[in-house]
Every structure is written in C-alpha cells, then in structure tokens.
Amino acid sequence: ESATAFSRLMSDMWLGEFECVSPEAFHSVFGKRYPTFSRRTPHDAQEFLICVLDELHEAFKEVRAQLCRHRAGAEARGSGSGTSIITQLFEGQLSYGITCLKCNTITDRPESFTVLSLPIPSRRVCSLQECLDCFFQPDTLTWNNQIHCYWCGTNQDATVKATITRAPQIIIFQLKRFAWQDKHRRKLSTTVNYPLRDLDLSPYSSTFFYNVYSLHAVVNHSGDIDYGHYTAFCKHSTTKHWYSFDDVQVTKIPDSAVQTDTAYLLFY
C-alpha cells in the first residue's frame, strides 16, 4: 500500500499535470504503517528516510520474488528474496578489519549500509573529505571494548578500520550535527564544504575502483534540536538545474547556493 501511494506521488511529480503536488496521501498511508510519523511533531529526516527505504524494499522485494516464481516456476521459489531495486541503488557494504594487537591476526567483519553517518571533526569549518577521513580512520579498542581473539583465546586490545568493499550507485551521507556536549545534546552549526561533483571514494576502498560521484540532492535542517524546519535542494536530472523545495515554494537556484551551513543529508 505504501509503495502504491509512493508510485502515485512520483507519477504526479514527474508527469507535470499539476502546478504543485502534496505528499499528504503518501504520508497518510505511511503513517498507518509507522504511527510515530503520523503525529504532527518534529522527527528526524534520516530516521524517516530509512523507514521509507525499508518499506519500499519490502514491497519491491515481494514483487520481484513473485515475478521470479511466475517466470521460472517452483525452481525460482525464494530467488531474489533479499534484493530489490532499493538495495541495488542504495545499499553498499563496509568491511571492518579488526587486528589483534598481541598476535596481529586480522578478522574481517562485513556490514551493509544505506546511510553513512559522518562525524564532524571541527566546530567551525571543515570539508566532507575531512569528515570521511575521520570516519575511516583506525580506532583502538581497549579496556571494556576489547575483542575476544580466537587465536589468543583471551580478550585483547585491537585496532579496527572500516573500508568500502562495495559502493552503492547512490550513496547517502548524514552529517552528524546532533552531538553530546557537556552532558547536553546540541546541534553543531559547523560549515561543512562538500563538492558538487568529482567526489572520489577510492581512497576509502579495499579494492580498486574509480567511482566518481556527483551531488544530486541535499536535505537541510534549520533551527535547533527541539524545533526546526527541513528544506531540500534537488538537481533536475535532465536540465541539471538546481531547485530549492521549501514547503509550497519551489525556486530555481544557482549552483553557488547549493553549499549551505544547514546541510544534513547529502545524496551523491
């Protein structure tokens, strides 16, 4: 039901038959599935995005499985059960290399991701590259965070380092603007400079690939942690022009206006 409502919303947006399109019908259907988002209270855009992608994945996965069974009969039962157009577009994979500091044994732990939540290493200004460097830098596990080394047979200090083993076609970054400071959760207003094109993720990959990404959308959050307003910047796939979406206001903007201090989610 949610997938049907979403497809109607996409059709209304792209066919151009209406001067403006409201997502109210989709929101109503989606709210029945996720009651938390049905209330008129502030919610996190990343949490909403994850729920939408999960909901669409489950719907499209079932459709794909039915098509496989219909085309190939009983032999195809269960084929494609874990994949959908959502996973094909948005899902990537990390590998966490865990090295025991006593015997130097390396253990790889794979983990799928849809959104990479990047720490912001500066309070004033930094680049997306610095956020990525911070996310992928090695970390040391000691004390209560020690690993149990299979070869040593005991808990040991270790280092862990993440690398990308499979990059998605569309990669989503969350800038972690909400952080704990002095026992209080605050919003970071750090300026994060992000490129509009030529984002190369090969330095963070365990295998050689040259996937250069271009920015296609930005979700902005203005306001504080308890009250705020979301807007979006989106690049038209045909004209390559950027547009600002602010409730009922849709405005064409220059490329220079896409860089903003309120960026929260980046879609490459």
Coordinates of N, CA, C and O in Angstrom, one line a residue, residues 18 82 205:
F18 N 0.2 18.8 -12.7 CA -0.3 19.7 -11.6 C 0.8 20.7 -11.3 O 2.0 20.5 -11.4
G82 N 16.2 -11.5 -1.2 CA 16.8 -10.5 -0.3 C 17.2 -9.2 -1.0 O 17.8 -8.3 -0.4
S205 N 38.4 2.6 -0.2 CA 38.0 1.3 -0.7 C 39.1 0.3 -0.5 O 40.3 0.6 -0.7

